[in-house]
Every structure is written in structure tokens, then in C-alpha cells.
mmCIF file with all atom_site columns, C-alpha atoms in Angstrom:
data_model
loop_
_atom_site.group_PDB
_atom_site.id
_atom_site.type_symbol
_atom_site.label_atom_id
_atom_site.label_alt_id
_atom_site.label_comp_id
_atom_site.label_asym_id
_atom_site.label_entity_id
_atom_site.label_seq_id
_atom_site.pdbx_PDB_ins_code
_atom_site.Cartn_x
_atom_site.Cartn_y
_atom_site.Cartn_z
_atom_site.occupancy
_atom_site.B_iso_or_equiv
_atom_site.pdbx_formal_charge
_atom_site.auth_seq_id
_atom_site.auth_comp_id
_atom_site.auth_asym_id
_atom_site.auth_atom_id
_atom_site.pdbx_PDB_model_num
ATOM 1   C CA . MET A 1 1   ? 3.672  115.242 -20.825 1.00 50.00 ? 1   MET A CA 1
ATOM 2   C CA . LYS A 1 2   ? 5.400  116.457 -17.488 1.00 48.00 ? 2   LYS A CA 1
ATOM 3   C CA . ILE A 1 3   ? 3.974  113.743 -15.646 1.00 47.00 ? 3   ILE A CA 1
ATOM 4   C CA . LYS A 1 4   ? 5.217  111.013 -17.912 1.00 42.00 ? 4   LYS A CA 1
ATOM 5   C CA . LEU A 1 5   ? 8.606  112.558 -17.849 1.00 37.00 ? 5   LEU A CA 1
ATOM 6   C CA . PHE A 1 6   ? 8.615  112.689 -14.115 1.00 38.00 ? 6   PHE A CA 1
ATOM 7   C CA . LEU A 1 7   ? 7.520  108.982 -13.886 1.00 36.00 ? 7   LEU A CA 1
ATOM 8   C CA . LEU A 1 8   ? 10.215 108.096 -16.275 1.00 35.00 ? 8   LEU A CA 1
ATOM 9   C CA . LEU A 1 9   ? 12.898 109.880 -14.409 1.00 37.00 ? 9   LEU A CA 1
ATOM 10  C CA . LEU A 1 10  ? 11.620 108.388 -11.136 1.00 40.00 ? 10  LEU A CA 1
ATOM 11  C CA . LEU A 1 11  ? 11.810 104.845 -12.463 1.00 42.00 ? 11  LEU A CA 1
ATOM 12  C CA . LEU A 1 12  ? 15.251 105.296 -13.941 1.00 42.00 ? 12  LEU A CA 1
ATOM 13  C CA . SER A 1 13  ? 16.755 106.800 -10.689 1.00 45.00 ? 13  SER A CA 1
ATOM 14  C CA . ALA A 1 14  ? 15.294 104.046 -8.661  1.00 50.00 ? 14  ALA A CA 1
ATOM 15  C CA . CYS A 1 15  ? 16.716 101.165 -10.614 1.00 59.00 ? 15  CYS A CA 1
ATOM 16  C CA . GLY A 1 16  ? 19.929 100.875 -8.715  1.00 70.00 ? 16  GLY A CA 1
ATOM 17  C CA . THR A 1 17  ? 20.938 99.698  -5.294  1.00 80.00 ? 17  THR A CA 1
ATOM 18  C CA . SER A 1 18  ? 20.802 101.979 -2.204  1.00 86.00 ? 18  SER A CA 1
ATOM 19  C CA . LYS A 1 19  ? 24.217 102.616 -0.615  1.00 89.00 ? 19  LYS A CA 1
ATOM 20  C CA . THR A 1 20  ? 24.860 103.833 2.887   1.00 91.00 ? 20  THR A CA 1
ATOM 21  C CA . VAL A 1 21  ? 28.509 104.670 3.792   1.00 92.00 ? 21  VAL A CA 1
ATOM 22  C CA . SER A 1 22  ? 29.900 105.568 7.064   1.00 92.00 ? 22  SER A CA 1
ATOM 23  C CA . VAL A 1 23  ? 33.606 106.714 7.203   1.00 94.00 ? 23  VAL A CA 1
ATOM 24  C CA . LEU A 1 24  ? 35.163 106.244 10.655  1.00 95.00 ? 24  LEU A CA 1
ATOM 25  C CA . ALA A 1 25  ? 38.791 106.923 9.621   1.00 94.00 ? 25  ALA A CA 1
ATOM 26  C CA . PRO A 1 26  ? 39.526 108.652 6.240   1.00 89.00 ? 26  PRO A CA 1
ATOM 27  C CA . ALA A 1 27  ? 42.155 107.299 4.101   1.00 94.00 ? 27  ALA A CA 1
ATOM 28  C CA . THR A 1 28  ? 43.458 107.814 0.524   1.00 96.00 ? 28  THR A CA 1
ATOM 29  C CA . PRO A 1 29  ? 41.118 106.433 -2.038  1.00 97.00 ? 29  PRO A CA 1
ATOM 30  C CA . LEU A 1 30  ? 42.525 103.400 -4.051  1.00 97.00 ? 30  LEU A CA 1
ATOM 31  C CA . PRO A 1 31  ? 42.477 103.167 -7.872  1.00 97.00 ? 31  PRO A CA 1
ATOM 32  C CA . PRO A 1 32  ? 39.389 101.713 -9.427  1.00 95.00 ? 32  PRO A CA 1
ATOM 33  C CA . ASP A 1 33  ? 41.261 98.470  -10.409 1.00 95.00 ? 33  ASP A CA 1
ATOM 34  C CA . ALA A 1 34  ? 42.800 97.734  -6.958  1.00 97.00 ? 34  ALA A CA 1
ATOM 35  C CA . PRO A 1 35  ? 41.932 94.426  -5.581  1.00 97.00 ? 35  PRO A CA 1
ATOM 36  C CA . VAL A 1 36  ? 39.506 94.337  -2.535  1.00 98.00 ? 36  VAL A CA 1
ATOM 37  C CA . GLU A 1 37  ? 39.678 90.915  -0.588  1.00 97.00 ? 37  GLU A CA 1
ATOM 38  C CA . ILE A 1 38  ? 36.312 89.782  0.765   1.00 97.00 ? 38  ILE A CA 1
ATOM 39  C CA . ILE A 1 39  ? 35.975 87.741  3.943   1.00 97.00 ? 39  ILE A CA 1
ATOM 40  C CA . GLY A 1 40  ? 32.643 86.210  5.011   1.00 94.00 ? 40  GLY A CA 1
ATOM 41  C CA . ILE A 1 41  ? 30.488 86.463  8.153   1.00 92.00 ? 41  ILE A CA 1
ATOM 42  C CA . GLY A 1 42  ? 32.391 85.315  11.137  1.00 91.00 ? 42  GLY A CA 1
ATOM 43  C CA . GLN A 1 43  ? 35.686 84.989  9.520   1.00 96.00 ? 43  GLN A CA 1
ATOM 44  C CA . LYS A 1 44  ? 38.677 86.603  11.409  1.00 96.00 ? 44  LYS A CA 1
ATOM 45  C CA . VAL A 1 45  ? 40.017 89.946  10.294  1.00 96.00 ? 45  VAL A CA 1
ATOM 46  C CA . PRO A 1 46  ? 43.763 89.892  9.965   1.00 96.00 ? 46  PRO A CA 1
ATOM 47  C CA . ASP A 1 47  ? 45.970 91.235  12.780  1.00 96.00 ? 47  ASP A CA 1
ATOM 48  C CA . GLY A 1 48  ? 46.911 94.860  12.147  1.00 96.00 ? 48  GLY A CA 1
ATOM 49  C CA . ALA A 1 49  ? 43.884 95.767  9.937   1.00 97.00 ? 49  ALA A CA 1
ATOM 50  C CA . LYS A 1 50  ? 42.776 99.403  10.308  1.00 97.00 ? 50  LYS A CA 1
ATOM 51  C CA . LEU A 1 51  ? 39.092 99.900  10.547  1.00 98.00 ? 51  LEU A CA 1
ATOM 52  C CA . LEU A 1 52  ? 37.948 102.504 8.023   1.00 98.00 ? 52  LEU A CA 1
ATOM 53  C CA . GLY A 1 53  ? 34.090 102.347 8.111   1.00 97.00 ? 53  GLY A CA 1
ATOM 54  C CA . ASN A 1 54  ? 30.971 100.541 7.072   1.00 97.00 ? 54  ASN A CA 1
ATOM 55  C CA . VAL A 1 55  ? 29.094 100.043 3.966   1.00 97.00 ? 55  VAL A CA 1
ATOM 56  C CA . LYS A 1 56  ? 25.527 98.932  3.486   1.00 96.00 ? 56  LYS A CA 1
ATOM 57  C CA . ILE A 1 57  ? 24.191 98.036  0.057   1.00 94.00 ? 57  ILE A CA 1
ATOM 58  C CA . GLY A 1 58  ? 20.415 97.491  -0.108  1.00 88.00 ? 58  GLY A CA 1
ATOM 59  C CA . ASP A 1 59  ? 17.238 97.608  -2.373  1.00 84.00 ? 59  ASP A CA 1
ATOM 60  C CA . GLY A 1 60  ? 16.772 101.052 -3.965  1.00 77.00 ? 60  GLY A CA 1
ATOM 61  C CA . GLY A 1 61  ? 12.979 100.339 -4.448  1.00 73.00 ? 61  GLY A CA 1
ATOM 62  C CA . PHE A 1 62  ? 12.734 99.167  -8.003  1.00 69.00 ? 62  PHE A CA 1
ATOM 63  C CA . SER A 1 63  ? 16.283 97.755  -8.216  1.00 70.00 ? 63  SER A CA 1
ATOM 64  C CA . THR A 1 64  ? 16.848 95.235  -11.044 1.00 75.00 ? 64  THR A CA 1
ATOM 65  C CA . LYS A 1 65  ? 20.559 94.816  -11.055 1.00 82.00 ? 65  LYS A CA 1
ATOM 66  C CA . CYS A 1 66  ? 21.142 93.562  -7.433  1.00 88.00 ? 66  CYS A CA 1
ATOM 67  C CA . SER A 1 67  ? 22.421 89.900  -7.746  1.00 91.00 ? 67  SER A CA 1
ATOM 68  C CA . TYR A 1 68  ? 25.054 88.928  -5.053  1.00 93.00 ? 68  TYR A CA 1
ATOM 69  C CA . ASP A 1 69  ? 27.990 89.682  -7.398  1.00 94.00 ? 69  ASP A CA 1
ATOM 70  C CA . VAL A 1 70  ? 26.551 93.096  -8.133  1.00 92.00 ? 70  VAL A CA 1
ATOM 71  C CA . VAL A 1 71  ? 26.060 94.168  -4.532  1.00 94.00 ? 71  VAL A CA 1
ATOM 72  C CA . VAL A 1 72  ? 29.419 92.861  -3.674  1.00 95.00 ? 72  VAL A CA 1
ATOM 73  C CA . ALA A 1 73  ? 31.070 94.778  -6.524  1.00 95.00 ? 73  ALA A CA 1
ATOM 74  C CA . ASP A 1 74  ? 29.147 97.846  -5.266  1.00 95.00 ? 74  ASP A CA 1
ATOM 75  C CA . ALA A 1 75  ? 30.649 97.360  -1.852  1.00 96.00 ? 75  ALA A CA 1
ATOM 76  C CA . GLN A 1 76  ? 34.067 96.863  -3.239  1.00 97.00 ? 76  GLN A CA 1
ATOM 77  C CA . LYS A 1 77  ? 33.809 100.109 -5.119  1.00 96.00 ? 77  LYS A CA 1
ATOM 78  C CA . GLN A 1 78  ? 32.679 101.962 -1.974  1.00 96.00 ? 78  GLN A CA 1
ATOM 79  C CA . ALA A 1 79  ? 35.577 100.229 -0.018  1.00 97.00 ? 79  ALA A CA 1
ATOM 80  C CA . ARG A 1 80  ? 38.114 101.545 -2.686  1.00 97.00 ? 80  ARG A CA 1
ATOM 81  C CA . SER A 1 81  ? 36.760 105.095 -2.391  1.00 96.00 ? 81  SER A CA 1
ATOM 82  C CA . MET A 1 82  ? 37.281 104.931 1.319   1.00 96.00 ? 82  MET A CA 1
ATOM 83  C CA . GLY A 1 83  ? 40.786 103.624 0.790   1.00 97.00 ? 83  GLY A CA 1
ATOM 84  C CA . GLY A 1 84  ? 40.010 100.130 1.980   1.00 97.00 ? 84  GLY A CA 1
ATOM 85  C CA . ASN A 1 85  ? 41.259 96.861  0.599   1.00 98.00 ? 85  ASN A CA 1
ATOM 86  C CA . LEU A 1 86  ? 39.265 94.393  2.805   1.00 98.00 ? 86  LEU A CA 1
ATOM 87  C CA . LEU A 1 87  ? 35.741 94.005  3.258   1.00 97.00 ? 87  LEU A CA 1
ATOM 88  C CA . GLN A 1 88  ? 34.201 91.788  5.993   1.00 98.00 ? 88  GLN A CA 1
ATOM 89  C CA . ILE A 1 89  ? 30.639 90.869  5.192   1.00 97.00 ? 89  ILE A CA 1
ATOM 90  C CA . THR A 1 90  ? 28.747 91.008  8.518   1.00 97.00 ? 90  THR A CA 1
ATOM 91  C CA . LYS A 1 91  ? 25.256 90.592  7.273   1.00 97.00 ? 91  LYS A CA 1
ATOM 92  C CA . HIS A 1 92  ? 23.639 89.068  4.077   1.00 96.00 ? 92  HIS A CA 1
ATOM 93  C CA . LYS A 1 93  ? 19.951 89.033  3.315   1.00 94.00 ? 93  LYS A CA 1
ATOM 94  C CA . GLU A 1 94  ? 18.922 86.965  0.372   1.00 93.00 ? 94  GLU A CA 1
ATOM 95  C CA . PRO A 1 95  ? 16.005 87.892  -1.923  1.00 91.00 ? 95  PRO A CA 1
ATOM 96  C CA . ASP A 1 96  ? 12.623 87.110  -0.308  1.00 90.00 ? 96  ASP A CA 1
ATOM 97  C CA . LEU A 1 97  ? 9.039  88.192  -0.506  1.00 87.00 ? 97  LEU A CA 1
ATOM 98  C CA . GLY A 1 98  ? 10.104 91.848  0.718   1.00 83.00 ? 98  GLY A CA 1
ATOM 99  C CA . SER A 1 99  ? 12.864 92.355  -1.899  1.00 88.00 ? 99  SER A CA 1
ATOM 100 C CA . THR A 1 100 ? 14.198 90.625  -5.126  1.00 88.00 ? 100 THR A CA 1
ATOM 101 C CA . CYS A 1 101 ? 17.649 91.881  -4.181  1.00 92.00 ? 101 CYS A CA 1
ATOM 102 C CA . HIS A 1 102 ? 20.493 90.608  -2.213  1.00 93.00 ? 102 HIS A CA 1
ATOM 103 C CA . ARG A 1 103 ? 21.426 93.044  0.678   1.00 94.00 ? 103 ARG A CA 1
ATOM 104 C CA . ILE A 1 104 ? 24.718 93.242  2.537   1.00 96.00 ? 104 ILE A CA 1
ATOM 105 C CA . GLN A 1 105 ? 26.316 94.896  5.270   1.00 97.00 ? 105 GLN A CA 1
ATOM 106 C CA . CYS A 1 106 ? 30.133 95.114  5.530   1.00 97.00 ? 106 CYS A CA 1
ATOM 107 C CA . VAL A 1 107 ? 33.010 96.588  7.509   1.00 98.00 ? 107 VAL A CA 1
ATOM 108 C CA . VAL A 1 108 ? 35.768 98.168  5.508   1.00 98.00 ? 108 VAL A CA 1
ATOM 109 C CA . TYR A 1 109 ? 39.370 97.703  6.552   1.00 98.00 ? 109 TYR A CA 1
ATOM 110 C CA . LEU A 1 110 ? 42.828 98.606  5.205   1.00 98.00 ? 110 LEU A CA 1
ATOM 111 C CA . ILE A 1 111 ? 45.472 95.943  5.465   1.00 96.00 ? 111 ILE A CA 1
ATOM 112 C CA . LYS A 1 112 ? 49.214 96.196  4.609   1.00 89.00 ? 112 LYS A CA 1
#
């Protein structure tokens, strides 16, 4: 019984994406509904943007909800918690033989 419960808890805890956040400059968190602009790989960051940190969203092992839209929404949520309103995607790995998930790396900024 204990082994079955342990396995169930393990599977449930591993169904989400993994998140790695590195805060370089703390800022006041934004409300959950605050807009977070997305710019893609190689696009120019607006002048005056303040660098706040980095976010990496990856495969949690047994992740099932990890479409591109879901991982971007996760990154936006992390950006808001850091006080950021601009995400620059710096790396995007599409699902492949190693993972069924989209994986992204982003830089978080605050723009006025």
C-alpha cells in the first residue's frame, strides 16, 4: 500500500514542467493579470529596459502539459513574480526524441 501511494505521489508531482529562476535585480512583483510582452530570439530589447533575471522552463520528467503556449505562460508567470513585464526568449527547443515538451530559456526585463 505504501509503495503504491509513493508511486502515485511521484507521478503526480512529476507531471509539471521544471522551472529554474535566477533573479539578478529584485523588483516588486506584478499582479497575476499584468501583461507580459514577449519578444523572440534575436529581437531587440527596448532601450531603457532593466534586466531582472533569467527563467528556464523545461521538462519535469513526466510532463504532460508542456505545449509552447503552456511553457510561455509559465515563463510569464515567473516574470510577473520577479516584477518583469517583458520576456525575451533566447532559446527554444521543440519536442524531440528526448522530450515531448517545448523547452525555453528567457531573459526577464522591466520596461516603463
